[in-house]
Coordinates of C-alpha atoms and ligand atoms in Angstrom, one line a residue:
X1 CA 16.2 1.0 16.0
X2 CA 17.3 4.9 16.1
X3 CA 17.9 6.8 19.3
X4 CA 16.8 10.2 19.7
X5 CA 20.2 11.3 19.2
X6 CA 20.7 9.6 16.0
X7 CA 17.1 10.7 15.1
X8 CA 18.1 14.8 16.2
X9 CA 21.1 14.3 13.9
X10 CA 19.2 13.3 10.6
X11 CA 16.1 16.1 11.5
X12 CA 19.5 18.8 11.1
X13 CA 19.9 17.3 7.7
X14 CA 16.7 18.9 6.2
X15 CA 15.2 21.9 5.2
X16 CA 13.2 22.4 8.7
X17 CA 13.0 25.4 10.6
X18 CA 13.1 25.0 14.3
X19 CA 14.2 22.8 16.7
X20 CA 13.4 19.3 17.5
X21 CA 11.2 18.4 20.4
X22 CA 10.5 14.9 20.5
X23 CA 10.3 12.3 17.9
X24 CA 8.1 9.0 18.1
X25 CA 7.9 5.7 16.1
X26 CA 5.1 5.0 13.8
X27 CA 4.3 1.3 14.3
X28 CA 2.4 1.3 11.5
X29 CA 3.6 -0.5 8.3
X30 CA 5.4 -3.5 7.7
X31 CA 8.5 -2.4 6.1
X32 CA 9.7 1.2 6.2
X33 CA 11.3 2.7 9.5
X34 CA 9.0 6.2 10.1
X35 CA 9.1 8.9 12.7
X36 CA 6.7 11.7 13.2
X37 CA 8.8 14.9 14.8
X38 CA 7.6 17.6 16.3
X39 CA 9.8 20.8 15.9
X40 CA 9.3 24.1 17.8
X41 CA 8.6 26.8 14.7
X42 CA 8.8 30.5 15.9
X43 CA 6.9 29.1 19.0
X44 CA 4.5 26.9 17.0
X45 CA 4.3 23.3 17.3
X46 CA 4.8 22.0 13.9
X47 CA 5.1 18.0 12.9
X48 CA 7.3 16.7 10.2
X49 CA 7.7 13.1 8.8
X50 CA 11.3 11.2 9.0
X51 CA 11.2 8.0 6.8
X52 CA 14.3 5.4 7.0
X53 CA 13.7 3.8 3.7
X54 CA 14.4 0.2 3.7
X55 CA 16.9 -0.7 1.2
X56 CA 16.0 -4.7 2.0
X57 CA 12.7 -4.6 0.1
X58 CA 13.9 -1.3 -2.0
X59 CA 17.3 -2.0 -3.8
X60 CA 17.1 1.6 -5.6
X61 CA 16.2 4.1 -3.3
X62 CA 17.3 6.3 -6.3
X63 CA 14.8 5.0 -8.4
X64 CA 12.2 5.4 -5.8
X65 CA 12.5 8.9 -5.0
X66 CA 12.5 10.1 -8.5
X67 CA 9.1 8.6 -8.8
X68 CA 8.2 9.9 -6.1
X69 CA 9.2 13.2 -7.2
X70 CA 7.5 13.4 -10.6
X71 CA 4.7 11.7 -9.1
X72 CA 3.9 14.2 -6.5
X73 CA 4.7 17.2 -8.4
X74 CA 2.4 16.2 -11.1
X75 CA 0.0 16.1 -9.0
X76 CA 0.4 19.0 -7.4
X77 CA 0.6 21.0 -11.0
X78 CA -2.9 19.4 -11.6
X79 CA -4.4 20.6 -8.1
X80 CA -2.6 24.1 -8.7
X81 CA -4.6 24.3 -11.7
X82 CA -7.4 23.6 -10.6
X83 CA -6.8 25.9 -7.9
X84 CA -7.3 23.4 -5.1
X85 CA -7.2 24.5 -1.9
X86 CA -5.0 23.0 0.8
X87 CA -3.0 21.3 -1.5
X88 CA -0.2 20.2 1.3
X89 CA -2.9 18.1 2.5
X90 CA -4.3 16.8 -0.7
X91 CA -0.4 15.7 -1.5
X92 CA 2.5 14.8 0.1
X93 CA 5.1 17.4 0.3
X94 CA 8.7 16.0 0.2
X95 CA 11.0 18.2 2.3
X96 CA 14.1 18.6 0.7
X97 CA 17.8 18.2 2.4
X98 CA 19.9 21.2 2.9
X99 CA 21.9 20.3 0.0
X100 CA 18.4 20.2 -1.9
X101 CA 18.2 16.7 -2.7
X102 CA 15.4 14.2 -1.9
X103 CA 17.0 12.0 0.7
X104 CA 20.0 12.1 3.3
X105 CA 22.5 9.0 3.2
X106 CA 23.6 8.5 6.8
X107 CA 26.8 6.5 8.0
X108 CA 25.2 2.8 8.4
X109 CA 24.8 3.8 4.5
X110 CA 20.8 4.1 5.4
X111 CA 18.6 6.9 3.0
X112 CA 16.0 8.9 5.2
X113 CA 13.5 11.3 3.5
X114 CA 11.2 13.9 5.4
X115 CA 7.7 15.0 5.0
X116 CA 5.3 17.7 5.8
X117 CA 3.2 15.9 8.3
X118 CA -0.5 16.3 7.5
X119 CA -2.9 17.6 10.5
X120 CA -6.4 17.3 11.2
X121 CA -6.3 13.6 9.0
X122 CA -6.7 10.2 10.6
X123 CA -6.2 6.8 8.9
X124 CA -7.7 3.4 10.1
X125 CA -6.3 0.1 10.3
X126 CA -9.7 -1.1 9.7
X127 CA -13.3 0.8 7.8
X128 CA -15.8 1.4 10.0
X129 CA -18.4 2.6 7.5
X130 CA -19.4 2.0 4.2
X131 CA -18.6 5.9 3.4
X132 CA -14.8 5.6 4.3
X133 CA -15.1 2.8 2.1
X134 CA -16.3 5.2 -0.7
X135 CA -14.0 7.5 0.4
X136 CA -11.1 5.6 0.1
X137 CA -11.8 4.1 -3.3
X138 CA -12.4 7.3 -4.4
X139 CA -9.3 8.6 -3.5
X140 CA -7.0 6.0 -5.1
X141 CA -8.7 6.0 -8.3
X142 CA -8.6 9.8 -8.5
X143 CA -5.0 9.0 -7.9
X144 CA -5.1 7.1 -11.2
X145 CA -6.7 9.7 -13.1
X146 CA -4.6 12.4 -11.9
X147 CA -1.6 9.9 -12.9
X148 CA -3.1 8.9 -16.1
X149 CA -1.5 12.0 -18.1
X150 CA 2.4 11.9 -16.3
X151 CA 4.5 12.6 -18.8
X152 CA 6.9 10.3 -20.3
X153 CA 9.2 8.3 -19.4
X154 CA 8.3 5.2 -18.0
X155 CA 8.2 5.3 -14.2
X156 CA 11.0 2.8 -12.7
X157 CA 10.1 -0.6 -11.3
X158 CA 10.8 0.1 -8.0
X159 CA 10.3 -3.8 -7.3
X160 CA 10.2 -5.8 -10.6
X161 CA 7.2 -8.1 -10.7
X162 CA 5.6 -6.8 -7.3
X163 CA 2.1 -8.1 -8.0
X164 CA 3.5 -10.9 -10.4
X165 CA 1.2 -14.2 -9.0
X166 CA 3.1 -16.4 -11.1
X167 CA 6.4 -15.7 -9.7
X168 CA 5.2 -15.1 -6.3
X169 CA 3.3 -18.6 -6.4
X170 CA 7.0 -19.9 -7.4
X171 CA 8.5 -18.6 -4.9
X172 CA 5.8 -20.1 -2.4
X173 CA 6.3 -23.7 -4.2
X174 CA 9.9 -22.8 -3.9
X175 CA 9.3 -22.4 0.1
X176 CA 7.3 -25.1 0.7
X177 CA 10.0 -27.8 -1.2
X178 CA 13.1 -26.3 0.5
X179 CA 11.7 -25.8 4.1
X180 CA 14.5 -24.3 5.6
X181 CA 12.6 -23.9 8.8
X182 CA 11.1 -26.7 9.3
X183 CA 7.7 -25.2 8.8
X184 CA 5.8 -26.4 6.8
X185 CA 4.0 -29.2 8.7
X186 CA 2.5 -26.4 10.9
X187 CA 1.2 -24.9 7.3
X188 CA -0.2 -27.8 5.8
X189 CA -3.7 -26.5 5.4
X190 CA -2.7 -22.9 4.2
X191 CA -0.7 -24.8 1.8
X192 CA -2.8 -27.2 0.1
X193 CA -5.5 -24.4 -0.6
X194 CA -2.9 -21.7 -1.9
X195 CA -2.0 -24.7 -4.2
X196 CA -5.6 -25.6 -5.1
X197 CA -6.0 -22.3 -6.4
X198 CA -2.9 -22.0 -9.0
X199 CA -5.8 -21.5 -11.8
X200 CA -6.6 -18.5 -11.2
X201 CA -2.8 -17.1 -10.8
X202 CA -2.3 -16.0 -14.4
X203 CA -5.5 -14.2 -15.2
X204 CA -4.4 -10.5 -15.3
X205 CA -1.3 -11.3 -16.6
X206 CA -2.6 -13.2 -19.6
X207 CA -4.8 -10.4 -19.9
X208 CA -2.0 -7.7 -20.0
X209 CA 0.1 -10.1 -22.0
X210 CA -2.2 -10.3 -24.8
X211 CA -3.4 -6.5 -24.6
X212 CA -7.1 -6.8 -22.8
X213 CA -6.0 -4.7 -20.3
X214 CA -3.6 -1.5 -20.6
X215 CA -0.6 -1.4 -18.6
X216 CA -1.3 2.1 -16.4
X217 CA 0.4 4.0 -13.5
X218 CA -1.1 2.3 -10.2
X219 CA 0.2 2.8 -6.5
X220 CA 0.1 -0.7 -5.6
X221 CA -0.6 -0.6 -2.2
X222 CA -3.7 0.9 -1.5
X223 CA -4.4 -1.1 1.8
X224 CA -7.0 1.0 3.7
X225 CA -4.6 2.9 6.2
X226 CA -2.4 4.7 3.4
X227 CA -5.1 7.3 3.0
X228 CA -6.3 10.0 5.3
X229 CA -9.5 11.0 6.2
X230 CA -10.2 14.4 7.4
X231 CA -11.3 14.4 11.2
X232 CA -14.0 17.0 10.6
X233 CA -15.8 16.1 7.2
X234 CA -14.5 12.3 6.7
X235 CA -13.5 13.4 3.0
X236 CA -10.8 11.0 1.7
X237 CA -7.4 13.9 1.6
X238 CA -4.4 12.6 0.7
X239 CA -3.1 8.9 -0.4
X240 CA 0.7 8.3 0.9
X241 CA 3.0 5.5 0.9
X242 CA 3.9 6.0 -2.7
X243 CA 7.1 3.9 -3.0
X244 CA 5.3 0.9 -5.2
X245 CA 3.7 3.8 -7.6
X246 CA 5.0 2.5 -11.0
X247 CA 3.7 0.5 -14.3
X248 CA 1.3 -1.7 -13.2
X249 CA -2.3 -3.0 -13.6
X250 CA -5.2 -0.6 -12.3
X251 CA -7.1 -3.9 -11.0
X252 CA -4.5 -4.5 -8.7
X253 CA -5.4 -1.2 -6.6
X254 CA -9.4 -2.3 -6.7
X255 CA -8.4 -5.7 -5.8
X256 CA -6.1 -4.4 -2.3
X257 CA -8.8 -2.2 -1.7
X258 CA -11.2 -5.4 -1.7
X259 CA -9.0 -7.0 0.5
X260 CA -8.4 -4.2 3.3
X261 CA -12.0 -3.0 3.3
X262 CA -14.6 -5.3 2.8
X263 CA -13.9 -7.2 6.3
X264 CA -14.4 -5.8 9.5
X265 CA -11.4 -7.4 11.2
X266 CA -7.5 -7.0 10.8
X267 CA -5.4 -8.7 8.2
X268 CA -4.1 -10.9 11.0
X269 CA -7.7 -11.7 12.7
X270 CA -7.4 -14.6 15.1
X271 CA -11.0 -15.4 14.7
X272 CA -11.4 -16.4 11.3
X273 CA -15.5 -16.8 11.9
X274 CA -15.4 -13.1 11.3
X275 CA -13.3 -12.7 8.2
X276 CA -15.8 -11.7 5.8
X277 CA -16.8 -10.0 2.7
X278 CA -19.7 -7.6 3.4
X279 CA -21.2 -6.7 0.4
X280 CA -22.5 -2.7 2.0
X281 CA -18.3 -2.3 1.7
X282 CA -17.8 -3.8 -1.7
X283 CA -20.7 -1.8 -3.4
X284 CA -19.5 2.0 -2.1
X285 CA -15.8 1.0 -3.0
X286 CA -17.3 0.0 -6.4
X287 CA -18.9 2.9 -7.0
X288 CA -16.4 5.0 -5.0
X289 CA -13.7 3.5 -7.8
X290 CA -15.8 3.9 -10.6
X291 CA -17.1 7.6 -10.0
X292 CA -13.6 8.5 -9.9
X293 CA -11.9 6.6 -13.1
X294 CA -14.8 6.6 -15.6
X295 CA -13.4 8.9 -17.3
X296 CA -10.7 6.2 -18.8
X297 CA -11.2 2.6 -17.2
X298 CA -12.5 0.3 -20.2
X299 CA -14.8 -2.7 -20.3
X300 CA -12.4 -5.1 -19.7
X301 CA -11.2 -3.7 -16.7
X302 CA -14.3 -3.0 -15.3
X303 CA -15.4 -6.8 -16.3
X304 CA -12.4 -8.3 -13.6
X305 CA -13.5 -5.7 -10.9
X306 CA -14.8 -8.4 -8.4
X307 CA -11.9 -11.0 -9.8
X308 CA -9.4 -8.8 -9.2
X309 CA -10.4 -8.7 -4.9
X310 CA -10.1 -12.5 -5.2
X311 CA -6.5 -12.5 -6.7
X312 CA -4.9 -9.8 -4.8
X313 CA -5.8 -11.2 -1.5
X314 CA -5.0 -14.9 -2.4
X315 CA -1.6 -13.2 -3.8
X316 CA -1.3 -11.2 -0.4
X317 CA -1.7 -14.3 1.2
X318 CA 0.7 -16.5 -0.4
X319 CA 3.5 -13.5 -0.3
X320 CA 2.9 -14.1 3.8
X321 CA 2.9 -17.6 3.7
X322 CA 6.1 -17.4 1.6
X323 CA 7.4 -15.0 4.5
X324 CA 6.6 -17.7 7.4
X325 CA 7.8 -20.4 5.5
X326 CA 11.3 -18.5 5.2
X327 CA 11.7 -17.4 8.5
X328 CA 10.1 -13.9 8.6
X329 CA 12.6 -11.7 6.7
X330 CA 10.1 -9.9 4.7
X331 CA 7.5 -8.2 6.7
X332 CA 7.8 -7.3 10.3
X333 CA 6.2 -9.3 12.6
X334 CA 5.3 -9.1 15.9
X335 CA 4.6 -12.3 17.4
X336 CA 5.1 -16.4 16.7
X337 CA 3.6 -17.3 13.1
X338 CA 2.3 -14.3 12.6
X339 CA 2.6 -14.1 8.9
X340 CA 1.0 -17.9 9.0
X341 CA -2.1 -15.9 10.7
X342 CA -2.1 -12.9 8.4
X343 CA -1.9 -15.7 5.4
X344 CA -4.7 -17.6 6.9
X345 CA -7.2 -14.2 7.0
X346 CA -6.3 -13.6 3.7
X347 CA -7.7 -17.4 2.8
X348 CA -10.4 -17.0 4.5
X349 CA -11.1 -13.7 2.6
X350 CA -10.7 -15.1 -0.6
X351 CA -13.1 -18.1 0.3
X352 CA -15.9 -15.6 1.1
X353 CA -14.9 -13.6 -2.2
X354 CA -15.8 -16.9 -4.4
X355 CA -19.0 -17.3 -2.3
X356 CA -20.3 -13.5 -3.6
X357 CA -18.0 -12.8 -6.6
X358 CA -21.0 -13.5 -8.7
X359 CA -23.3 -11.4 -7.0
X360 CA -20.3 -8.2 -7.0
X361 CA -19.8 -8.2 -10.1
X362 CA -23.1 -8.0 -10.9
X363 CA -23.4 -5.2 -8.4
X364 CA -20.4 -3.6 -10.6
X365 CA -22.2 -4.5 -14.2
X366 CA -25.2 -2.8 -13.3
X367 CA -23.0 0.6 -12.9
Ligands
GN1_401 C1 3.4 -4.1 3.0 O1 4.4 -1.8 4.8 P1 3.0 -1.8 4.2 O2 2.0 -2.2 5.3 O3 2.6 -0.5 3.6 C2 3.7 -4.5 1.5 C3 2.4 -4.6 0.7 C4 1.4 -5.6 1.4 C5 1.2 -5.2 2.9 C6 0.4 -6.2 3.6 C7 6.5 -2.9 -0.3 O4 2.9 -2.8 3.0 O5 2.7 -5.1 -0.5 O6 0.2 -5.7 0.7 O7 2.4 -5.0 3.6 N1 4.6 -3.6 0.9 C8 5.6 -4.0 0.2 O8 -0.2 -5.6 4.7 O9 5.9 -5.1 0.1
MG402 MG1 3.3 0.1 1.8

């Protein structure tokens, strides 16, 4: 972890005005390092982002940031042009270093980026009403649309097969045999059903393999708390956490949004008797998705709308059982087994997904 000294040293390295008052750790997230800095500007408090980008899970931080870059500034062109207004809160503004480029190496070797903080947004670790579900939806699909004209080339991979459930139900079958912790017998159950439900692993890729569905710019992590909601009117602002923006499959972005929205509770919920997927929640991210990506999502896509809530959770799931299994070196964690309880919610998810996946996507049909 950074000191404040460490932390003053890398604010110097960007293209901020003002001096630093105090910095404080964002706890949120389960991989980057993040700090939100509050800098005295000409006697105005002003709050920047510092990001420590972690090179564990993101082997080309190069890569990364050039996405990033043609990502936002894309976007940014299309809000100009549409003379948006406030567009510094509709899009995150990368600050650059003093040397102009999009990240500062420091000694350990680590890459740090800044941000223009957005004010007067809040995000939620969990929705509290079926319009910030709407909201939310709506914002990551306008994401797509926005992204669904960027200019060649190909973005990078900035993790190769991210949302691949084949390889990631390998690499669970992989944990389970070796057992280099000496876990598995407290996973049993987790286990067995992550391995009952190998069917339905290969689905989208099939799909995308023979063509059904188009390969399209996604964002890949569209959990609930990486978009902000303006305090004041509760209108979805600005998506962020754009490092897994690349090629990908737009039903993987419903499908995370079906998993961090349609329960009430936490992805690591203790009580599992209130995991659930409520059905008010699924219908305004439905139409919250839909009324923002009609212009361009086909038939097929829309056909695997409720499917695709089912898969990413169970894939979520078995990417934290993975983690437990292997000693925690992928997400954070923050007590004893907790990826074996985050894995477990997401179970229990996708067992109350079957029960209604019918009834969703009948919801979704009648669109
Ligand atoms: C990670 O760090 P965070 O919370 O934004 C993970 C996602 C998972 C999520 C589960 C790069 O995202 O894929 O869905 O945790 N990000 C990466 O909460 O692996
Ligand atoms: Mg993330």
């Amino acid at each position: 972890m950074y000191n404040q000294e460490q932390l003053r040293h890398i604010s110097k390295q960007f293209q901020i005005y003002g001096e630093l008052r105090h910095a404080e750790l964002c706890k949120i997230g389960h991989i980057n390092e993040t700090y939100t800095a509050t800098y005295d500007q000409g006697g105005t408090k002003v709050r920047y982002v510092h990001q420590k980008i972690n090179q564990g899970v993101f082997r080309k931080p190069g890569q990364v940031m050039r996405n990033f870059v043609r990502v936002t500034r894309h976007i940014r062109q299309k809000l100009e042009q549409e003379g948006a207004d406030q567009i510094t809160r509709r899009v995150i503004t990368l600050v650059p270093t003093l040397d102009d480029k999009s990240t500062y190496r420091d000694k350990n070797g680590d890459y740090w980026r800044s941000f223009v903080f957005v004010e007067g947004v809040q995000t939620y670790e969990a929705v509290e009403t079926p319009r910030q579900a709407y909201q939310a939806a709506h914002a990551f699909g306008l994401f797509q649309q926005q992204l669904v004209d960027l200019p060649s080339p190909r973005l990078h991979e900035t993790i190769p097969n991210f949302h691949n459930s084949r390889l990631r139900f390998q690499a669970l079958t992989k944990a389970v045999e070796a057992d280099d912790f000496g876990r598995t017998a407290s996973a049993r159950k987790e286990i067995e059903f992550a391995l009952k439900q190998e069917k339905i692993v290969d689905v989208f890729l099939n799909a995308m393999k023979k063509g059904k569905i188009p390969e399209r710019i996604t964002h890949n992590d569209t959990k609930f708390n990486n978009v902000m909601l303006d305090n004041e009117t509760g209108e979805a602002m600005c998506v962020v956490d754009l490092d897994t923006v690349m090629p990908g499959c737009a039903l993987y972005d419903f499908g995370d949004m079906v998993r961090t929205t349609t329960s009430s509770t936490l992805e690591d919920e203790l009580d599992l008797s209130k995991v659930q997927m409520r059905l008010p929640m699924f219908k305004q991210l439905a139409r919250g998705y839909i009324d923002a990506t009609s212009s361009f999502l086909t038939k097929a896509e829309r056909s695997l709308i409720a499917f695709s809530g089912k898969l990413i959770t169970y894939t979520i799931g078995i990417r934290f059982l993975t983690d437990y299994l292997s000693g925690d070196t992928y997400f954070r964690v923050h007590r004893p087994r907790h990826n074996l309880d985050r894995a477990r919610t997401q179970f229990k998810l996708v067992e109350s997904i079957e029960r209604k996946e019918e009834t969703m996507q009948k919801f979704v049909d009648s669109l």
